[in-house]
Amino acid sequence: MSALCRLVQRGLWGARPSCPFFPGLQVVCGVAPVRTNGSSSVNPVNLSYDVFDGKGDNTPLVFLHGLFGSKSNFHSIAKSLVQRTGRKVLTVDARNHGNSPHSPVLTYEAMAEDLKHLLAQLHIEKCVLIGHSMGGKTAMVTALTQSSLVDRLVVVDISPSRSSSSSNFRFYIQAMQEMKISSNIPRSTARRMAEDQLRTLVENRSVRQFLLTNLVEHNGHYAWRVNLEAISAHLEHVMSFPSFDTTYHGPTLFLGGASSAYISSDDYPEIQRLFPNADIQYIPDASHWIHADKPLDFISSISSFLQS
């Protein structure tokens, strides 16, 4: 019996019988318990995750989302990749995002430590790590510090350098912090009220819709599930990238959106220095959110990379 099946039996994971989009596909979700050994100054948190259970024995895929995102951003992608590759696929909520716990710390070192402990608890010795934006930086840090955990690496529309100006993100945070929503109103009404208030500082409708995925209701009260205080305090760190003298020699794919500026030719030398076996590709007519703009092309690129 596999370690994953044993975890389901022990009640650490809750299993849903099937996926409505892909009949017969088992989806498992849960939160891994954390055991610390005192070797790190960063205490890992219990990350929330979903597992889409493939039938194959190949290395599992692990998806890491971007800033203000959540594990659900990759659910449809995960289901398709299970069907196409037969691999087990995990989607993970970063600390201070989704259903993962809040923490005053939001650094790439901490997020890489969280991931390391999650994989250890799930008895995953190696994975294909796929990270978008902030998740891509976490994936790179993990590969550069824990290379034995990463069989292959896919970095989606981000580079190992400082990202573009954080001013837009400051506006997003300000707009979200200033939001006031009445209690005990229908969710649809609350969502409209929230979008109306965000519109002043967040002009792009797609961005507003993305931010609104974080609006949650609890006992009639509406709030943001992301930890805005921690994000605001660490925004400069999230926009930057730690310095490394190490390299990751595993197969690596940098997958950019052709309409995005997050991976530029200026970044190529640093990519080559840190990831000497990296291939850089772009998906036409895709913005920063490649997986949302061009899901079929995104899936095909990853599938081809896994077979290369």
Tab-separated table of C-alpha atoms in Angstrom:
chain	number	residue	atom	x	y	z
A	1	MET	CA	0.000	0.000	0.000
A	2	SER	CA	1.372	3.418	-0.926
A	3	ALA	CA	2.263	6.061	1.643
A	4	LEU	CA	-0.452	8.271	0.171
A	5	CYS	CA	-3.094	5.575	0.722
A	6	ARG	CA	-1.898	5.080	4.282
A	7	LEU	CA	-2.350	8.793	4.966
A	8	VAL	CA	-5.926	8.650	3.716
A	9	GLN	CA	-6.649	5.715	5.995
A	10	ARG	CA	-5.207	7.541	8.993
A	11	GLY	CA	-7.525	10.452	8.403
A	12	LEU	CA	-4.836	13.020	7.678
A	13	TRP	CA	-6.328	13.602	4.249
A	14	GLY	CA	-10.002	13.864	3.357
A	15	ALA	CA	-10.865	12.070	0.136
A	16	ARG	CA	-13.603	13.173	-2.206
A	17	PRO	CA	-14.892	10.246	-4.228
A	18	SER	CA	-14.544	11.693	-7.714
A	19	CYS	CA	-14.121	14.807	-9.800
A	20	PRO	CA	-17.235	16.057	-11.692
A	21	PHE	CA	-15.096	17.223	-14.627
A	22	PHE	CA	-13.120	13.983	-14.928
A	23	PRO	CA	-15.211	10.996	-13.733
A	24	GLY	CA	-13.213	8.462	-11.792
A	25	LEU	CA	-10.483	10.948	-10.839
A	26	GLN	CA	-9.920	10.877	-7.099
A	27	VAL	CA	-9.170	14.199	-5.455
A	28	VAL	CA	-7.581	14.275	-2.013
A	29	CYS	CA	-7.202	17.356	0.120
A	30	GLY	CA	-5.747	18.112	3.490
A	31	VAL	CA	-3.154	19.808	5.635
A	32	ALA	CA	0.122	18.069	6.392
A	33	PRO	CA	1.235	18.025	10.046
A	34	VAL	CA	4.576	19.655	10.720
A	35	ARG	CA	7.405	18.117	12.677
A	36	THR	CA	10.379	20.351	13.307
A	37	ASN	CA	13.871	19.161	14.125
A	38	GLY	CA	15.194	22.507	15.326
A	39	SER	CA	17.679	22.722	12.453
A	40	SER	CA	16.138	25.830	10.918
A	41	SER	CA	15.430	29.272	12.308
A	42	VAL	CA	12.232	29.345	10.230
A	43	ASN	CA	9.323	27.382	11.665
A	44	PRO	CA	7.326	25.804	8.835
A	45	VAL	CA	3.543	26.082	8.756
A	46	ASN	CA	1.017	23.354	7.927
A	47	LEU	CA	0.395	24.000	4.239
A	48	SER	CA	-3.014	23.282	2.774
A	49	TYR	CA	-2.955	21.221	-0.403
A	50	ASP	CA	-5.079	19.194	-2.824
A	51	VAL	CA	-3.957	15.977	-4.494
A	52	PHE	CA	-5.249	14.768	-7.846
A	53	ASP	CA	-4.455	11.098	-7.731
A	54	GLY	CA	-2.930	9.694	-10.911
A	55	LYS	CA	-2.461	5.987	-11.454
A	56	GLY	CA	1.123	6.135	-12.699
A	57	ASP	CA	4.309	5.714	-10.688
A	58	ASN	CA	6.205	8.626	-12.236
A	59	THR	CA	7.454	11.565	-10.167
A	60	PRO	CA	4.489	13.680	-8.968
A	61	LEU	CA	3.914	17.259	-10.091
A	62	VAL	CA	3.675	20.020	-7.472
A	63	PHE	CA	2.147	23.410	-8.369
A	64	LEU	CA	2.925	26.634	-6.473
A	65	HIS	CA	0.736	29.705	-7.103
A	66	GLY	CA	1.622	33.390	-7.267
A	67	LEU	CA	1.006	36.379	-4.996
A	68	PHE	CA	-2.687	36.718	-3.994
A	69	GLY	CA	-3.348	33.313	-5.587
A	70	SER	CA	-4.318	29.929	-4.196
A	71	LYS	CA	-4.084	26.233	-4.962
A	72	SER	CA	-7.395	26.399	-6.838
A	73	ASN	CA	-5.712	28.481	-9.567
A	74	PHE	CA	-4.259	25.242	-10.944
A	75	HIS	CA	-7.112	22.787	-10.344
A	76	SER	CA	-8.279	22.499	-13.957
A	77	ILE	CA	-4.662	22.303	-15.151
A	78	ALA	CA	-3.947	19.590	-12.565
A	79	LYS	CA	-6.946	17.495	-13.654
A	80	SER	CA	-5.886	17.692	-17.288
A	81	LEU	CA	-2.295	16.726	-16.503
A	82	VAL	CA	-3.437	13.727	-14.453
A	83	GLN	CA	-5.425	12.522	-17.457
A	84	ARG	CA	-2.635	13.245	-19.912
A	85	THR	CA	0.377	11.989	-17.940
A	86	GLY	CA	-1.044	9.619	-15.331
A	87	ARG	CA	1.059	11.387	-12.701
A	88	LYS	CA	-0.107	12.395	-9.253
A	89	VAL	CA	-0.502	16.190	-9.044
A	90	LEU	CA	-0.467	18.394	-5.944
A	91	THR	CA	-1.600	22.007	-5.776
A	92	VAL	CA	-0.430	23.876	-2.680
A	93	ASP	CA	-1.482	27.024	-0.815
A	94	ALA	CA	1.497	29.141	0.255
A	95	ARG	CA	1.619	30.498	3.801
A	96	ASN	CA	-0.617	33.577	4.193
A	97	HIS	CA	-2.665	32.460	1.178
A	98	GLY	CA	-5.680	30.259	0.550
A	99	ASN	CA	-6.395	27.873	3.410
A	100	SER	CA	-2.819	27.799	4.718
A	101	PRO	CA	-2.090	29.437	8.097
A	102	HIS	CA	-1.120	33.068	8.476
A	103	SER	CA	2.369	33.972	9.656
A	104	PRO	CA	4.128	37.329	10.158
A	105	VAL	CA	6.980	35.974	7.993
A	106	LEU	CA	6.703	35.858	4.192
A	107	THR	CA	10.134	35.110	2.718
A	108	TYR	CA	11.227	32.701	0.016
A	109	GLU	CA	13.416	30.883	2.499
A	110	ALA	CA	10.388	30.318	4.748
A	111	MET	CA	8.172	29.228	1.866
A	112	ALA	CA	10.830	26.796	0.614
A	113	GLU	CA	11.074	25.379	4.145
A	114	ASP	CA	7.290	24.959	4.241
A	115	LEU	CA	7.424	23.015	0.986
A	116	LYS	CA	10.311	20.836	2.171
A	117	HIS	CA	8.319	19.786	5.250
A	118	LEU	CA	5.155	19.176	3.248
A	119	LEU	CA	6.998	16.827	0.888
A	120	ALA	CA	8.615	15.045	3.824
A	121	GLN	CA	5.267	14.499	5.555
A	122	LEU	CA	3.750	13.133	2.342
A	123	HIS	CA	6.761	10.844	1.785
A	124	ILE	CA	7.532	12.480	-1.560
A	125	GLU	CA	11.279	12.165	-2.085
A	126	LYS	CA	11.342	13.872	-5.495
A	127	CYS	CA	8.905	15.968	-7.467
A	128	VAL	CA	8.543	18.037	-10.605
A	129	LEU	CA	8.181	21.550	-9.189
A	130	ILE	CA	6.054	24.016	-11.180
A	131	GLY	CA	5.759	27.552	-9.816
A	132	HIS	CA	4.082	30.677	-11.163
A	133	SER	CA	5.375	34.167	-10.276
A	134	MET	CA	5.940	34.186	-6.478
A	135	GLY	CA	5.537	30.405	-6.586
A	136	GLY	CA	8.176	30.279	-9.326
A	137	LYS	CA	10.627	32.075	-7.075
A	138	THR	CA	9.821	29.676	-4.234
A	139	ALA	CA	10.392	26.794	-6.651
A	140	MET	CA	13.767	28.234	-7.725
A	141	VAL	CA	14.877	28.730	-4.113
A	142	THR	CA	13.853	25.152	-3.317
A	143	ALA	CA	15.792	23.797	-6.309
A	144	LEU	CA	18.873	25.848	-5.410
A	145	THR	CA	18.842	24.860	-1.719
A	146	GLN	CA	17.256	21.380	-1.809
A	147	SER	CA	18.169	20.096	-5.264
A	148	SER	CA	17.655	16.449	-4.279
A	149	LEU	CA	13.913	17.146	-3.898
A	150	VAL	CA	13.481	18.520	-7.416
A	151	ASP	CA	13.552	16.113	-10.347
A	152	ARG	CA	12.622	18.819	-12.846
A	153	LEU	CA	11.775	22.499	-12.533
A	154	VAL	CA	9.261	24.661	-14.390
A	155	VAL	CA	9.325	28.409	-13.683
A	156	VAL	CA	6.275	30.206	-15.049
A	157	ASP	CA	6.642	33.842	-16.133
A	158	ILE	CA	9.187	34.972	-13.567
A	159	SER	CA	12.980	35.183	-13.394
A	160	PRO	CA	15.648	35.041	-10.651
A	161	SER	CA	15.816	38.821	-10.444
A	162	ARG	CA	13.852	41.720	-9.049
A	163	SER	CA	10.368	41.833	-10.512
A	164	SER	CA	8.801	44.955	-11.973
A	165	SER	CA	7.742	47.874	-9.784
A	166	SER	CA	5.777	46.952	-6.688
A	167	SER	CA	3.682	50.136	-6.869
A	168	ASN	CA	0.688	48.344	-8.432
A	169	PHE	CA	0.741	45.753	-5.663
A	170	ARG	CA	0.812	48.533	-3.074
A	171	PHE	CA	-2.364	49.922	-4.660
A	172	TYR	CA	-3.973	46.462	-4.574
A	173	ILE	CA	-3.141	46.040	-0.895
A	174	GLN	CA	-4.388	49.541	-0.045
A	175	ALA	CA	-7.655	48.968	-1.880
A	176	MET	CA	-8.195	45.623	-0.157
A	177	GLN	CA	-7.368	47.030	3.286
A	178	GLU	CA	-9.787	49.945	2.827
A	179	MET	CA	-12.675	47.724	1.746
A	180	LYS	CA	-15.773	47.750	3.965
A	181	ILE	CA	-18.534	45.205	3.382
A	182	SER	CA	-21.832	44.960	5.269
A	183	SER	CA	-22.491	41.818	7.279
A	184	ASN	CA	-25.215	39.245	6.626
A	185	ILE	CA	-25.738	40.035	2.964
A	186	PRO	CA	-25.748	37.589	0.024
A	187	ARG	CA	-22.316	36.677	-1.318
A	188	SER	CA	-23.201	38.038	-4.766
A	189	THR	CA	-24.057	41.418	-3.219
A	190	ALA	CA	-20.879	41.424	-1.143
A	191	ARG	CA	-18.821	40.652	-4.223
A	192	ARG	CA	-20.375	43.541	-6.150
A	193	MET	CA	-19.743	45.908	-3.244
A	194	ALA	CA	-16.143	44.760	-2.997
A	195	GLU	CA	-15.525	45.180	-6.711
A	196	ASP	CA	-17.034	48.675	-6.669
A	197	GLN	CA	-14.649	49.666	-3.888
A	198	LEU	CA	-11.619	48.058	-5.539
A	199	ARG	CA	-12.292	49.833	-8.832
A	200	THR	CA	-10.859	53.134	-7.549
A	201	LEU	CA	-7.315	51.760	-7.212
A	202	VAL	CA	-7.506	48.612	-9.374
A	203	GLU	CA	-8.497	49.643	-12.884
A	204	ASN	CA	-7.985	46.292	-14.596
A	205	ARG	CA	-11.137	44.176	-14.359
A	206	SER	CA	-9.263	40.868	-14.660
A	207	VAL	CA	-7.049	41.843	-11.729
A	208	ARG	CA	-10.113	42.806	-9.670
A	209	GLN	CA	-11.726	39.453	-10.422
A	210	PHE	CA	-8.513	37.686	-9.427
A	211	LEU	CA	-8.274	39.579	-6.123
A	212	LEU	CA	-11.936	38.853	-5.399
A	213	THR	CA	-11.223	35.122	-5.334
A	214	ASN	CA	-9.811	35.888	-1.865
A	215	LEU	CA	-13.081	37.276	-0.498
A	216	VAL	CA	-14.510	34.814	2.036
A	217	GLU	CA	-17.500	34.755	4.357
A	218	HIS	CA	-17.461	33.525	7.939
A	219	ASN	CA	-20.537	33.692	10.163
A	220	GLY	CA	-22.047	36.410	7.998
A	221	HIS	CA	-18.924	38.591	7.943
A	222	TYR	CA	-16.785	39.134	4.842
A	223	ALA	CA	-13.010	39.445	4.869
A	224	TRP	CA	-9.885	38.673	2.844
A	225	ARG	CA	-8.326	35.257	3.411
A	226	VAL	CA	-4.836	36.475	2.443
A	227	ASN	CA	-2.669	38.020	5.166
A	228	LEU	CA	-2.477	41.581	3.863
A	229	GLU	CA	-0.307	42.761	6.765
A	230	ALA	CA	2.397	40.152	6.111
A	231	ILE	CA	2.256	40.703	2.344
A	232	SER	CA	2.590	44.468	2.781
A	233	ALA	CA	5.480	44.120	5.243
A	234	HIS	CA	7.402	41.732	2.953
A	235	LEU	CA	6.424	43.106	-0.466
A	236	GLU	CA	9.939	44.309	-1.293
A	237	HIS	CA	11.294	40.854	-0.460
A	238	VAL	CA	8.620	39.154	-2.560
A	239	MET	CA	9.488	41.397	-5.505
A	240	SER	CA	13.229	40.656	-5.195
A	241	PHE	CA	15.169	37.373	-5.273
A	242	PRO	CA	17.820	36.052	-2.859
A	243	SER	CA	21.476	35.857	-3.940
A	244	PHE	CA	22.882	32.390	-4.621
A	245	ASP	CA	26.279	30.976	-5.486
A	246	THR	CA	24.821	27.493	-5.925
A	247	THR	CA	23.382	26.058	-9.135
A	248	TYR	CA	20.602	23.636	-10.003
A	249	HIS	CA	21.664	21.262	-12.784
A	250	GLY	CA	18.371	19.449	-13.330
A	251	PRO	CA	16.244	19.944	-16.447
A	252	THR	CA	14.597	23.376	-16.193
A	253	LEU	CA	11.967	25.184	-18.251
A	254	PHE	CA	11.345	28.917	-18.010
A	255	LEU	CA	7.940	29.439	-19.585
A	256	GLY	CA	7.022	33.052	-20.271
A	257	GLY	CA	4.023	34.844	-21.703
A	258	ALA	CA	4.928	36.579	-24.945
A	259	SER	CA	2.818	39.580	-23.889
A	260	SER	CA	4.452	39.758	-20.456
A	261	ALA	CA	7.678	41.497	-19.435
A	262	TYR	CA	8.503	39.289	-16.449
A	263	ILE	CA	11.175	37.272	-18.319
A	264	SER	CA	13.327	39.532	-20.487
A	265	SER	CA	16.576	39.003	-22.379
A	266	ASP	CA	18.311	40.927	-19.579
A	267	ASP	CA	17.522	37.989	-17.300
A	268	TYR	CA	19.093	35.320	-19.542
A	269	PRO	CA	22.661	35.497	-18.116
A	270	GLU	CA	21.464	35.021	-14.519
A	271	ILE	CA	19.104	32.236	-15.560
A	272	GLN	CA	21.992	30.487	-17.316
A	273	ARG	CA	24.302	30.965	-14.329
A	274	LEU	CA	21.916	29.495	-11.772
A	275	PHE	CA	20.189	26.977	-14.047
A	276	PRO	CA	22.724	25.833	-16.672
A	277	ASN	CA	20.299	23.283	-18.169
A	278	ALA	CA	17.467	25.782	-18.598
A	279	ASP	CA	15.373	26.174	-21.729
A	280	ILE	CA	13.449	29.449	-22.158
A	281	GLN	CA	10.190	29.391	-24.101
A	282	TYR	CA	7.337	31.831	-24.636
A	283	ILE	CA	3.659	31.168	-25.300
A	284	PRO	CA	2.202	33.556	-27.912
A	285	ASP	CA	-0.601	35.949	-26.927
A	286	ALA	CA	-0.233	35.068	-23.227
A	287	SER	CA	0.047	37.564	-20.391
A	288	HIS	CA	1.563	36.985	-16.946
A	289	TRP	CA	-1.259	34.514	-16.197
A	290	ILE	CA	-0.296	32.027	-18.909
A	291	HIS	CA	-2.247	29.122	-17.425
A	292	ALA	CA	-5.456	31.195	-17.489
A	293	ASP	CA	-4.885	32.805	-20.914
A	294	LYS	CA	-3.654	29.749	-22.804
A	295	PRO	CA	-4.388	26.636	-20.736
A	296	LEU	CA	-4.069	24.156	-23.612
A	297	ASP	CA	-0.723	25.589	-24.737
A	298	PHE	CA	0.422	25.650	-21.114
A	299	ILE	CA	-0.493	21.985	-20.616
A	300	SER	CA	1.157	20.985	-23.894
A	301	SER	CA	4.384	22.796	-22.983
A	302	ILE	CA	4.600	21.044	-19.630
A	303	SER	CA	3.730	17.658	-21.134
A	304	SER	CA	6.425	18.040	-23.785
A	305	PHE	CA	8.965	19.086	-21.152
A	306	LEU	CA	8.178	16.004	-19.054
A	307	GLN	CA	8.854	13.790	-22.076
A	308	SER	CA	12.090	15.512	-23.133
